[in-house]
mmCIF file of C-alpha atoms and ligand atoms in Angstrom:
data_model
loop_
_atom_site.group_PDB
_atom_site.id
_atom_site.type_symbol
_atom_site.label_atom_id
_atom_site.label_comp_id
_atom_site.label_asym_id
_atom_site.label_seq_id
_atom_site.Cartn_x
_atom_site.Cartn_y
_atom_site.Cartn_z
ATOM 1 C CA MET A 1 -16.404 -41.153 -63.743
ATOM 2 C CA SER A 2 -17.499 -40.454 -66.555
ATOM 3 C CA TRP A 3 -20.802 -38.038 -67.164
ATOM 4 C CA PRO A 4 -23.004 -38.203 -70.216
ATOM 5 C CA ILE A 5 -22.579 -35.495 -72.780
ATOM 6 C CA TRP A 6 -26.331 -34.932 -72.598
ATOM 7 C CA LEU A 7 -25.503 -34.109 -68.141
ATOM 8 C CA PRO A 8 -24.626 -30.048 -68.029
ATOM 9 C CA LEU A 9 -22.944 -31.310 -64.598
ATOM 10 C CA ARG A 10 -20.731 -28.344 -62.978
ATOM 11 C CA LYS A 11 -17.915 -28.569 -64.795
ATOM 12 C CA ASP A 12 -15.074 -28.559 -61.457
ATOM 13 C CA LEU A 13 -17.963 -30.987 -60.509
ATOM 14 C CA GLN A 14 -16.909 -33.329 -63.355
ATOM 15 C CA SER A 15 -12.759 -35.496 -61.785
ATOM 16 C CA MET A 16 -13.994 -35.105 -58.538
ATOM 17 C CA THR A 17 -15.184 -38.288 -56.979
ATOM 18 C CA VAL A 18 -18.165 -40.345 -54.683
ATOM 19 C CA TYR A 19 -16.313 -39.717 -51.451
ATOM 20 C CA GLY A 20 -17.903 -42.262 -47.893
ATOM 21 C CA ALA A 21 -16.091 -45.286 -45.508
ATOM 22 C CA PRO A 22 -17.225 -48.935 -47.669
ATOM 23 C CA GLN A 23 -19.947 -50.089 -45.531
ATOM 24 C CA LEU A 24 -18.845 -53.320 -45.465
ATOM 25 C CA ALA A 25 -20.570 -56.195 -42.992
ATOM 26 C CA ALA A 26 -17.825 -57.250 -40.401
ATOM 27 C CA GLN A 27 -17.879 -58.817 -37.215
ATOM 28 C CA ALA A 28 -16.200 -55.225 -36.288
ATOM 29 C CA ALA A 29 -17.017 -52.458 -37.482
ATOM 30 C CA LEU A 30 -13.947 -50.266 -36.243
ATOM 31 C CA ASN A 31 -13.748 -48.037 -39.779
ATOM 32 C CA THR A 32 -16.102 -44.776 -38.871
ATOM 33 C CA ASN A 33 -14.704 -43.347 -35.570
ATOM 34 C CA GLU A 34 -18.900 -44.058 -34.589
ATOM 35 C CA ASN A 35 -19.650 -44.514 -30.555
ATOM 36 C CA PRO A 36 -20.428 -48.917 -29.982
ATOM 37 C CA TYR A 37 -22.275 -48.394 -28.338
ATOM 38 C CA SER A 38 -25.907 -48.668 -29.100
ATOM 39 C CA PRO A 39 -28.458 -46.955 -26.798
ATOM 40 C CA SER A 40 -30.173 -47.993 -23.484
ATOM 41 C CA GLN A 41 -33.706 -49.600 -22.928
ATOM 42 C CA ALA A 42 -34.412 -46.717 -21.484
ATOM 43 C CA LEU A 43 -33.068 -44.074 -23.928
ATOM 44 C CA GLN A 44 -34.668 -46.155 -26.791
ATOM 45 C CA GLU A 45 -38.429 -46.207 -25.050
ATOM 46 C CA ALA A 46 -38.041 -42.076 -24.345
ATOM 47 C CA ILE A 47 -37.606 -41.836 -27.417
ATOM 48 C CA THR A 48 -39.577 -44.177 -28.541
ATOM 49 C CA GLN A 49 -42.223 -41.712 -26.262
ATOM 50 C CA SER A 50 -41.245 -38.544 -27.862
ATOM 51 C CA VAL A 51 -41.601 -39.568 -31.643
ATOM 52 C CA ALA A 52 -44.384 -41.249 -31.262
ATOM 53 C CA LEU A 53 -45.737 -37.845 -30.199
ATOM 54 C CA VAL A 54 -44.619 -36.463 -32.898
ATOM 55 C CA ALA A 55 -46.159 -38.887 -34.847
ATOM 56 C CA SER A 56 -49.339 -37.583 -34.263
ATOM 57 C CA THR A 57 -48.318 -33.996 -35.309
ATOM 58 C CA LEU A 58 -46.596 -34.673 -38.638
ATOM 59 C CA ASN A 59 -48.820 -32.574 -41.899
ATOM 60 C CA ARG A 60 -47.595 -29.762 -39.583
ATOM 61 C CA TYR A 61 -43.413 -28.252 -40.220
ATOM 62 C CA PRO A 62 -41.102 -28.614 -36.990
ATOM 63 C CA ASP A 63 -40.258 -25.629 -35.485
ATOM 64 C CA ARG A 64 -38.278 -23.827 -38.050
ATOM 65 C CA ASP A 65 -35.996 -22.324 -35.319
ATOM 66 C CA ALA A 66 -35.325 -25.563 -33.110
ATOM 67 C CA LEU A 67 -35.153 -23.871 -30.394
ATOM 68 C CA VAL A 68 -35.956 -26.001 -27.190
ATOM 69 C CA LEU A 69 -33.490 -28.076 -28.702
ATOM 70 C CA ARG A 70 -30.703 -25.260 -28.792
ATOM 71 C CA THR A 71 -32.121 -24.437 -26.086
ATOM 72 C CA LYS A 72 -31.291 -28.198 -24.416
ATOM 73 C CA LEU A 73 -27.322 -27.573 -26.388
ATOM 74 C CA ALA A 74 -26.729 -24.419 -24.890
ATOM 75 C CA THR A 75 -27.367 -26.097 -21.163
ATOM 76 C CA TYR A 76 -25.137 -28.431 -22.086
ATOM 77 C CA ILE A 77 -22.245 -26.483 -23.790
ATOM 78 C CA SER A 78 -22.804 -24.001 -20.526
ATOM 79 C CA GLU A 79 -22.321 -26.443 -18.146
ATOM 80 C CA SER A 80 -20.156 -28.490 -19.370
ATOM 81 C CA SER A 81 -17.372 -25.695 -20.450
ATOM 82 C CA ASN A 82 -18.337 -23.841 -17.677
ATOM 83 C CA VAL A 83 -19.652 -20.498 -20.859
ATOM 84 C CA HIS A 84 -22.405 -18.514 -20.724
ATOM 85 C CA ILE A 85 -23.856 -19.660 -23.845
ATOM 86 C CA GLU A 86 -27.104 -19.118 -24.829
ATOM 87 C CA VAL A 87 -29.617 -19.955 -27.724
ATOM 88 C CA LYS A 88 -28.644 -17.495 -29.863
ATOM 89 C CA ASN A 89 -24.918 -18.911 -29.897
ATOM 90 C CA ILE A 90 -26.027 -22.673 -31.599
ATOM 91 C CA TRP A 91 -26.744 -23.391 -34.443
ATOM 92 C CA ALA A 92 -28.008 -26.922 -35.521
ATOM 93 C CA ALA A 93 -28.160 -29.149 -38.617
ATOM 94 C CA ASN A 94 -28.674 -32.676 -40.143
ATOM 95 C CA GLY A 95 -24.583 -34.077 -38.607
ATOM 96 C CA SER A 96 -22.042 -31.156 -38.487
ATOM 97 C CA ASN A 97 -21.545 -32.103 -41.483
ATOM 98 C CA GLU A 98 -24.704 -29.951 -43.179
ATOM 99 C CA ILE A 99 -23.293 -26.524 -40.153
ATOM 100 C CA ILE A 100 -19.509 -27.190 -42.305
ATOM 101 C CA GLN A 101 -21.554 -26.325 -45.861
ATOM 102 C CA SER A 102 -23.220 -23.656 -44.150
ATOM 103 C CA LEU A 103 -20.969 -22.328 -43.234
ATOM 104 C CA PHE A 104 -18.504 -22.293 -46.701
ATOM 105 C CA LEU A 105 -22.170 -20.595 -47.868
ATOM 106 C CA ALA A 106 -22.095 -18.529 -46.170
ATOM 107 C CA PHE A 107 -18.997 -17.198 -45.939
ATOM 108 C CA GLY A 108 -17.137 -18.867 -48.579
ATOM 109 C CA ASP A 109 -16.056 -16.565 -50.803
ATOM 110 C CA GLY A 110 -12.441 -16.044 -50.335
ATOM 111 C CA ASP A 111 -10.356 -18.503 -49.322
ATOM 112 C CA ALA A 112 -10.165 -21.653 -46.637
ATOM 113 C CA ILE A 113 -6.973 -23.412 -45.285
ATOM 114 C CA GLY A 114 -6.960 -26.501 -43.062
ATOM 115 C CA PHE A 115 -3.759 -28.018 -41.567
ATOM 116 C CA THR A 116 -3.930 -31.787 -43.570
ATOM 117 C CA PRO A 117 -4.140 -35.107 -42.337
ATOM 118 C CA SER A 118 -7.418 -34.100 -40.912
ATOM 119 C CA TYR A 119 -10.932 -34.252 -41.616
ATOM 120 C CA SER A 120 -11.668 -34.581 -46.483
ATOM 121 C CA MET A 121 -15.187 -32.994 -45.124
ATOM 122 C CA HIS A 122 -13.578 -29.447 -45.423
ATOM 123 C CA SER A 123 -11.772 -29.222 -48.783
ATOM 124 C CA LEU A 124 -13.805 -32.100 -49.874
ATOM 125 C CA ILE A 125 -17.114 -29.302 -49.177
ATOM 126 C CA ALA A 126 -14.637 -26.035 -49.804
ATOM 127 C CA GLN A 127 -14.345 -27.373 -53.325
ATOM 128 C CA VAL A 128 -18.656 -27.845 -53.458
ATOM 129 C CA THR A 129 -19.033 -24.496 -52.752
ATOM 130 C CA ASP A 130 -16.342 -23.759 -54.972
ATOM 131 C CA THR A 131 -14.369 -22.505 -52.402
ATOM 132 C CA ASN A 132 -10.108 -22.071 -52.166
ATOM 133 C CA TRP A 133 -9.520 -24.454 -50.694
ATOM 134 C CA THR A 134 -5.680 -24.298 -49.423
ATOM 135 C CA ASN A 135 -3.465 -27.671 -47.750
ATOM 136 C CA GLY A 136 -1.549 -25.952 -45.418
ATOM 137 C CA GLN A 137 1.896 -27.904 -43.363
ATOM 138 C CA ARG A 138 1.523 -30.222 -39.569
ATOM 139 C CA ASN A 139 4.623 -31.980 -38.490
ATOM 140 C CA PRO A 140 5.854 -34.394 -40.329
ATOM 141 C CA ASP A 141 4.865 -36.776 -37.981
ATOM 142 C CA PHE A 142 1.853 -35.212 -38.065
ATOM 143 C CA THR A 143 1.727 -32.840 -34.938
ATOM 144 C CA PHE A 144 0.088 -29.666 -35.264
ATOM 145 C CA ASN A 145 3.405 -26.885 -35.670
ATOM 146 C CA ILE A 146 1.042 -23.812 -34.631
ATOM 147 C CA ASP A 147 4.266 -21.549 -36.443
ATOM 148 C CA LEU A 148 3.118 -22.997 -39.322
ATOM 149 C CA ALA A 149 0.326 -21.975 -38.754
ATOM 150 C CA ILE A 150 0.399 -18.980 -37.983
ATOM 151 C CA ALA A 151 2.945 -18.454 -40.837
ATOM 152 C CA ALA A 152 1.158 -19.563 -42.505
ATOM 153 C CA VAL A 153 -2.587 -17.616 -42.564
ATOM 154 C CA ARG A 154 -0.426 -14.520 -42.052
ATOM 155 C CA GLU A 155 0.787 -15.629 -46.304
ATOM 156 C CA LEU A 156 -3.459 -16.456 -47.203
ATOM 157 C CA LYS A 157 -4.999 -14.004 -44.634
ATOM 158 C CA PRO A 158 -7.554 -17.033 -45.470
ATOM 159 C CA THR A 159 -11.630 -16.005 -45.112
ATOM 160 C CA LEU A 160 -11.691 -19.501 -43.058
ATOM 161 C CA THR A 161 -9.093 -20.907 -40.753
ATOM 162 C CA PHE A 162 -10.579 -24.598 -39.845
ATOM 163 C CA ILE A 163 -8.433 -27.157 -36.442
ATOM 164 C CA THR A 164 -9.823 -29.806 -35.340
ATOM 165 C CA THR A 165 -9.299 -30.734 -32.574
ATOM 166 C CA PRO A 166 -9.063 -33.279 -31.149
ATOM 167 C CA ASN A 167 -7.197 -33.604 -34.996
ATOM 168 C CA ASN A 168 -8.628 -37.134 -37.005
ATOM 169 C CA PRO A 169 -7.502 -38.824 -38.786
ATOM 170 C CA THR A 170 -3.636 -37.989 -36.227
ATOM 171 C CA GLY A 171 -5.189 -37.830 -32.962
ATOM 172 C CA ASP A 172 -3.807 -34.992 -31.028
ATOM 173 C CA ALA A 173 -5.389 -31.854 -29.790
ATOM 174 C CA ILE A 174 -4.458 -28.623 -29.796
ATOM 175 C CA SER A 175 -3.945 -26.445 -26.980
ATOM 176 C CA ILE A 176 -6.108 -23.354 -25.661
ATOM 177 C CA GLN A 177 -3.667 -21.709 -25.872
ATOM 178 C CA GLU A 178 -2.159 -22.409 -29.112
ATOM 179 C CA ILE A 179 -5.942 -21.719 -29.825
ATOM 180 C CA THR A 180 -6.361 -18.216 -28.986
ATOM 181 C CA ALA A 181 -2.660 -17.444 -30.816
ATOM 182 C CA LEU A 182 -4.764 -18.768 -34.185
ATOM 183 C CA ALA A 183 -8.259 -16.810 -32.882
ATOM 184 C CA GLY A 184 -5.467 -13.581 -32.723
ATOM 185 C CA VAL A 185 -3.443 -13.701 -36.380
ATOM 186 C CA VAL A 186 -7.223 -14.597 -38.281
ATOM 187 C CA ALA A 187 -8.439 -11.269 -36.372
ATOM 188 C CA GLU A 188 -5.608 -9.249 -37.617
ATOM 189 C CA HIS A 189 -6.481 -9.966 -41.829
ATOM 190 C CA GLY A 190 -10.890 -10.470 -40.222
ATOM 191 C CA GLY A 191 -11.351 -13.946 -40.847
ATOM 192 C CA LEU A 192 -13.380 -16.453 -39.245
ATOM 193 C CA LEU A 193 -11.891 -19.343 -37.600
ATOM 194 C CA ILE A 194 -13.753 -22.469 -36.851
ATOM 195 C CA VAL A 195 -12.678 -24.794 -34.607
ATOM 196 C CA ASP A 196 -14.104 -28.712 -35.386
ATOM 197 C CA GLU A 197 -14.542 -29.810 -32.636
ATOM 198 C CA ALA A 198 -15.923 -33.987 -32.554
ATOM 199 C CA TYR A 199 -14.083 -35.599 -30.127
ATOM 200 C CA ALA A 200 -14.192 -33.314 -27.471
ATOM 201 C CA GLU A 201 -15.534 -35.029 -24.911
ATOM 202 C CA PHE A 202 -13.057 -37.263 -25.020
ATOM 203 C CA SER A 203 -9.699 -34.796 -24.526
ATOM 204 C CA GLN A 204 -8.653 -32.772 -21.198
ATOM 205 C CA GLU A 205 -7.853 -29.226 -23.012
ATOM 206 C CA ILE A 206 -10.039 -26.782 -22.528
ATOM 207 C CA SER A 207 -12.748 -26.426 -24.806
ATOM 208 C CA ALA A 208 -12.201 -23.080 -27.273
ATOM 209 C CA VAL A 209 -16.134 -22.275 -26.602
ATOM 210 C CA THR A 210 -14.817 -20.561 -24.271
ATOM 211 C CA LEU A 211 -12.239 -17.607 -26.351
ATOM 212 C CA ILE A 212 -15.685 -16.350 -28.777
ATOM 213 C CA ALA A 213 -17.300 -14.034 -25.515
ATOM 214 C CA GLN A 214 -13.989 -12.615 -26.047
ATOM 215 C CA HIS A 215 -13.129 -13.328 -30.076
ATOM 216 C CA PRO A 216 -16.105 -13.022 -31.947
ATOM 217 C CA HIS A 217 -14.128 -15.023 -34.318
ATOM 218 C CA VAL A 218 -14.562 -17.947 -33.232
ATOM 219 C CA ILE A 219 -16.846 -20.748 -34.369
ATOM 220 C CA VAL A 220 -16.948 -23.766 -33.116
ATOM 221 C CA ILE A 221 -19.026 -27.382 -34.846
ATOM 222 C CA ARG A 222 -19.683 -30.599 -32.353
ATOM 223 C CA THR A 223 -21.737 -33.561 -32.719
ATOM 224 C CA MET A 224 -23.840 -35.957 -31.397
ATOM 225 C CA SER A 225 -22.825 -38.411 -33.968
ATOM 226 C CA LYS A 226 -18.966 -39.579 -31.606
ATOM 227 C CA ALA A 227 -19.308 -38.888 -27.588
ATOM 228 C CA PHE A 228 -23.178 -38.608 -27.428
ATOM 229 C CA ALA A 229 -23.596 -42.076 -29.211
ATOM 230 C CA PHE A 230 -26.002 -41.078 -32.789
ATOM 231 C CA ALA A 231 -24.683 -40.953 -35.680
ATOM 232 C CA GLY A 232 -27.484 -42.622 -36.642
ATOM 233 C CA ALA A 233 -29.631 -39.199 -35.847
ATOM 234 C CA ARG A 234 -27.440 -36.206 -37.372
ATOM 235 C CA LEU A 235 -27.283 -34.081 -35.079
ATOM 236 C CA GLY A 236 -24.217 -31.800 -35.407
ATOM 237 C CA TYR A 237 -24.370 -27.531 -33.659
ATOM 238 C CA LEU A 238 -21.954 -24.393 -34.002
ATOM 239 C CA VAL A 239 -21.442 -22.797 -31.261
ATOM 240 C CA ALA A 240 -20.894 -18.966 -31.683
ATOM 241 C CA ASP A 241 -22.027 -15.627 -31.887
ATOM 242 C CA ALA A 242 -25.622 -14.255 -32.468
ATOM 243 C CA LYS A 243 -24.673 -12.975 -35.377
ATOM 244 C CA VAL A 244 -22.609 -15.943 -36.875
ATOM 245 C CA VAL A 245 -26.241 -18.012 -36.001
ATOM 246 C CA ASP A 246 -27.965 -14.911 -37.877
ATOM 247 C CA SER A 247 -26.162 -15.593 -41.048
ATOM 248 C CA MET A 248 -26.478 -18.875 -40.745
ATOM 249 C CA MET A 249 -30.774 -18.436 -40.941
ATOM 250 C CA LEU A 250 -29.821 -16.675 -43.761
ATOM 251 C CA VAL A 251 -28.328 -20.041 -46.163
ATOM 252 C CA ARG A 252 -30.368 -22.419 -44.154
ATOM 253 C CA LEU A 253 -33.434 -24.412 -45.920
ATOM 254 C CA PRO A 254 -36.607 -23.728 -43.872
ATOM 255 C CA TYR A 255 -37.372 -25.932 -41.863
ATOM 256 C CA HIS A 256 -34.057 -28.274 -42.681
ATOM 257 C CA LEU A 257 -34.225 -29.291 -39.418
ATOM 258 C CA SER A 258 -36.375 -32.822 -39.034
ATOM 259 C CA ALA A 259 -39.295 -32.846 -35.582
ATOM 260 C CA LEU A 260 -39.114 -36.729 -35.513
ATOM 261 C CA THR A 261 -34.849 -35.596 -34.488
ATOM 262 C CA GLN A 262 -35.686 -32.246 -33.165
ATOM 263 C CA ALA A 263 -37.240 -34.886 -30.782
ATOM 264 C CA ALA A 264 -34.916 -37.530 -30.518
ATOM 265 C CA ALA A 265 -31.876 -34.975 -30.024
ATOM 266 C CA GLU A 266 -33.858 -33.397 -26.437
ATOM 267 C CA VAL A 267 -34.303 -36.766 -25.772
ATOM 268 C CA ALA A 268 -30.964 -37.312 -25.605
ATOM 269 C CA LEU A 269 -29.704 -34.864 -24.490
ATOM 270 C CA ASP A 270 -31.873 -34.836 -21.007
ATOM 271 C CA HIS A 271 -30.217 -38.843 -21.117
ATOM 272 C CA ARG A 272 -26.967 -37.099 -20.934
ATOM 273 C CA SER A 273 -25.370 -38.069 -18.374
ATOM 274 C CA GLU A 274 -25.613 -41.363 -19.614
ATOM 275 C CA LEU A 275 -24.561 -41.450 -22.673
ATOM 276 C CA LEU A 276 -21.293 -39.098 -21.462
ATOM 277 C CA ALA A 277 -20.889 -41.928 -18.425
ATOM 278 C CA GLY A 278 -19.741 -44.683 -22.019
ATOM 279 C CA VAL A 279 -16.871 -41.461 -22.879
ATOM 280 C CA THR A 280 -15.067 -42.630 -19.294
ATOM 281 C CA SER A 281 -14.373 -46.347 -21.281
ATOM 282 C CA LEU A 282 -13.878 -45.494 -24.340
ATOM 283 C CA VAL A 283 -10.534 -43.017 -23.273
ATOM 284 C CA ALA A 284 -9.975 -46.442 -21.130
ATOM 285 C CA ALA A 285 -10.103 -48.277 -23.610
ATOM 286 C CA ARG A 286 -8.552 -46.502 -26.257
ATOM 287 C CA GLU A 287 -5.153 -46.158 -23.525
ATOM 288 C CA ALA A 288 -5.311 -50.793 -22.879
ATOM 289 C CA MET A 289 -5.935 -50.581 -27.117
ATOM 290 C CA GLU A 290 -2.950 -48.116 -27.110
ATOM 291 C CA LEU A 291 -0.353 -50.922 -25.016
ATOM 292 C CA SER A 292 -1.491 -53.289 -27.239
ATOM 293 C CA LEU A 293 -0.663 -52.004 -30.505
ATOM 294 C CA ARG A 294 3.092 -51.187 -29.033
ATOM 295 C CA GLY A 295 3.639 -55.104 -27.322
ATOM 296 C CA LEU A 296 2.499 -56.005 -31.281
ATOM 297 C CA GLY A 297 5.822 -53.585 -31.954
ATOM 298 C CA LEU A 298 3.874 -51.345 -33.712
ATOM 299 C CA ARG A 299 3.578 -47.136 -32.968
ATOM 300 C CA THR A 300 0.792 -45.361 -32.247
ATOM 301 C CA LEU A 301 0.224 -41.618 -32.542
ATOM 302 C CA PRO A 302 -0.266 -40.238 -29.293
ATOM 303 C CA SER A 303 -5.398 -40.173 -29.204
ATOM 304 C CA SER A 304 -6.780 -37.716 -27.632
ATOM 305 C CA ALA A 305 -9.908 -39.031 -29.644
ATOM 306 C CA ASN A 306 -11.752 -42.383 -29.889
ATOM 307 C CA PHE A 307 -9.224 -43.867 -32.372
ATOM 308 C CA ILE A 308 -6.114 -44.589 -33.056
ATOM 309 C CA LEU A 309 -4.029 -43.817 -36.119
ATOM 310 C CA PHE A 310 -1.256 -46.322 -35.860
ATOM 311 C CA THR A 311 2.227 -47.806 -37.826
ATOM 312 C CA GLY A 312 5.312 -49.852 -38.324
ATOM 313 C CA PHE A 313 4.370 -52.996 -39.901
ATOM 314 C CA SER A 314 5.472 -54.161 -42.883
ATOM 315 C CA ALA A 315 2.355 -54.900 -45.010
ATOM 316 C CA SER A 316 1.056 -52.122 -47.058
ATOM 317 C CA ALA A 317 -1.661 -50.352 -45.842
ATOM 318 C CA PRO A 318 -4.412 -51.338 -48.889
ATOM 319 C CA GLN A 319 -2.332 -54.850 -48.218
ATOM 320 C CA LEU A 320 -3.082 -54.937 -44.850
ATOM 321 C CA TRP A 321 -6.466 -53.861 -43.580
ATOM 322 C CA ALA A 322 -7.559 -56.087 -47.007
ATOM 323 C CA SER A 323 -6.618 -58.854 -45.101
ATOM 324 C CA LEU A 324 -8.091 -57.453 -41.496
ATOM 325 C CA LEU A 325 -11.506 -57.382 -43.253
ATOM 326 C CA GLU A 326 -9.661 -60.853 -44.246
ATOM 327 C CA LYS A 327 -11.232 -62.165 -40.991
ATOM 328 C CA GLY A 328 -14.238 -59.447 -40.223
ATOM 329 C CA VAL A 329 -12.269 -56.891 -38.914
ATOM 330 C CA LEU A 330 -13.076 -53.287 -40.815
ATOM 331 C CA ILE A 331 -10.670 -50.272 -39.514
ATOM 332 C CA ARG A 332 -10.438 -47.177 -42.340
ATOM 333 C CA ASP A 333 -7.363 -46.789 -44.792
ATOM 334 C CA VAL A 334 -7.366 -42.856 -44.384
ATOM 335 C CA GLY A 335 -4.962 -42.906 -47.386
ATOM 336 C CA LEU A 336 -1.619 -41.730 -45.415
ATOM 337 C CA SER A 337 1.037 -44.483 -46.724
ATOM 338 C CA GLY A 338 1.714 -46.878 -44.669
ATOM 339 C CA TYR A 339 -0.847 -45.570 -41.266
ATOM 340 C CA LEU A 340 -4.191 -46.859 -40.459
ATOM 341 C CA ARG A 341 -6.983 -46.242 -38.141
ATOM 342 C CA VAL A 342 -8.632 -48.059 -35.369
ATOM 343 C CA THR A 343 -11.856 -47.085 -33.820
ATOM 344 C CA ILE A 344 -12.227 -48.121 -30.347
ATOM 345 C CA GLY A 345 -15.440 -50.017 -29.950
ATOM 346 C CA ASN A 346 -16.556 -52.276 -27.472
ATOM 347 C CA GLU A 347 -14.473 -54.613 -25.778
ATOM 348 C CA ALA A 348 -15.257 -57.369 -28.126
ATOM 349 C CA ASP A 349 -15.110 -55.804 -31.203
ATOM 350 C CA ASN A 350 -11.182 -54.784 -29.871
ATOM 351 C CA GLN A 351 -10.274 -58.319 -28.572
ATOM 352 C CA ARG A 352 -10.799 -59.894 -31.800
ATOM 353 C CA PHE A 353 -8.356 -56.592 -33.410
ATOM 354 C CA ILE A 354 -5.553 -57.220 -31.373
ATOM 355 C CA ASP A 355 -6.792 -60.815 -32.289
ATOM 356 C CA ALA A 356 -6.675 -61.007 -35.646
ATOM 357 C CA LEU A 357 -3.662 -57.964 -36.580
ATOM 358 C CA ALA A 358 -1.585 -60.196 -34.388
ATOM 359 C CA GLN A 359 -2.163 -63.544 -36.749
ATOM 360 C CA LEU A 360 -1.091 -60.665 -39.604
ATOM 361 C CA LEU A 361 2.709 -59.484 -38.248
HETATM 362 C C1 LIG B 1 -17.223 -37.890 -37.420
HETATM 363 C C2 LIG B 1 -16.212 -35.775 -37.485
HETATM 364 C C3 LIG B 1 -17.823 -35.136 -37.599
HETATM 365 C C4 LIG B 1 -18.789 -35.812 -38.566
HETATM 366 O O1 LIG B 1 -20.091 -35.301 -38.802
HETATM 367 P P1 LIG B 1 -21.209 -35.729 -38.160
HETATM 368 O O2 LIG B 1 -21.816 -34.975 -39.807
HETATM 369 O O3 LIG B 1 -22.084 -34.731 -37.028
HETATM 370 O O4 LIG B 1 -21.968 -37.232 -38.050
HETATM 371 C C5 LIG B 1 -17.500 -34.004 -38.204
HETATM 372 N N1 LIG B 1 -15.535 -33.626 -38.030
HETATM 373 C C6 LIG B 1 -14.643 -35.009 -37.839
HETATM 374 C C7 LIG B 1 -13.592 -34.287 -37.877
HETATM 375 C C8 LIG B 1 -15.596 -36.070 -38.012
HETATM 376 O O5 LIG B 1 -14.420 -36.901 -37.530
#
């Protein structure tokens, strides 16, 4: 992109390009790891009722500290991971991307590292907030390598070490033993370990929220965008030591989380058993999709999330991506040569994808 010279855009931003998956119309949208199940009629009605109540008070600012919502999030994390998490351990924002941005604003003084390929927003937000970012290595098959990670952290001594489990776009999860080992290494030089668990509900691994009491420098990022099927509402949060949450209050914008968002998210949390039931079907559909892809002679990376990275096709990734789109199926080219990522959708969309792929291979 070229910028006019009258525009005093920061020098370090001038060479950047705008990030985002193409938002194209397609019959099957399997590109952004959204949950395919729309809110049930009952949930829609409950949200509508709650939002109607809030509508009468929209002349007032929302609760700046989102206490009701954070209390419900604390309850959910405590019950799902069998830990004691309180409201003071939770911070909520407009999607976990805002959480990541707040972490950089508060702690982005030294270096930051992540182990790539991983979630590109970590390095992108580092760049936008002017924090030095290092791409750490994974195994040649893209799985996480704890020894490489420990060596890189010992050498760089970053303030912020990012891991993503299950990882996007590869799908592999990191065991709690390995996270604990890395937390120990990060503590040696006084850094923070950020564990992005956007897909935790799809995985069998123990959550890193179980480490926080013993390791206060471990911060876990969660979102309602994936398992809770709530991407449109924009609600992400972190689970951490109370002092981390206190730091978030220094960098947050006042009243950042609208009263409408808070109200809708509270209702969704009250309906969590219904929403999380969809996770079980998606995991089963993921396993079926893995079999179908292998049946077509493709190789899939082991996934603990709601998407699959696959390879083994002869066209280039951009070519196959475009051919699928012509057949009404939108998946994701994540920029890895020879690989494409597909989100698990509903039964019809998954079938459309497999049928289209079978015709193209
Ligand atoms: C989808 C995703 C997020 C979620 O972002 P939101 O802003 O909460 O929608 C965060 N981290 C990873 C690794 C993701 O894939």
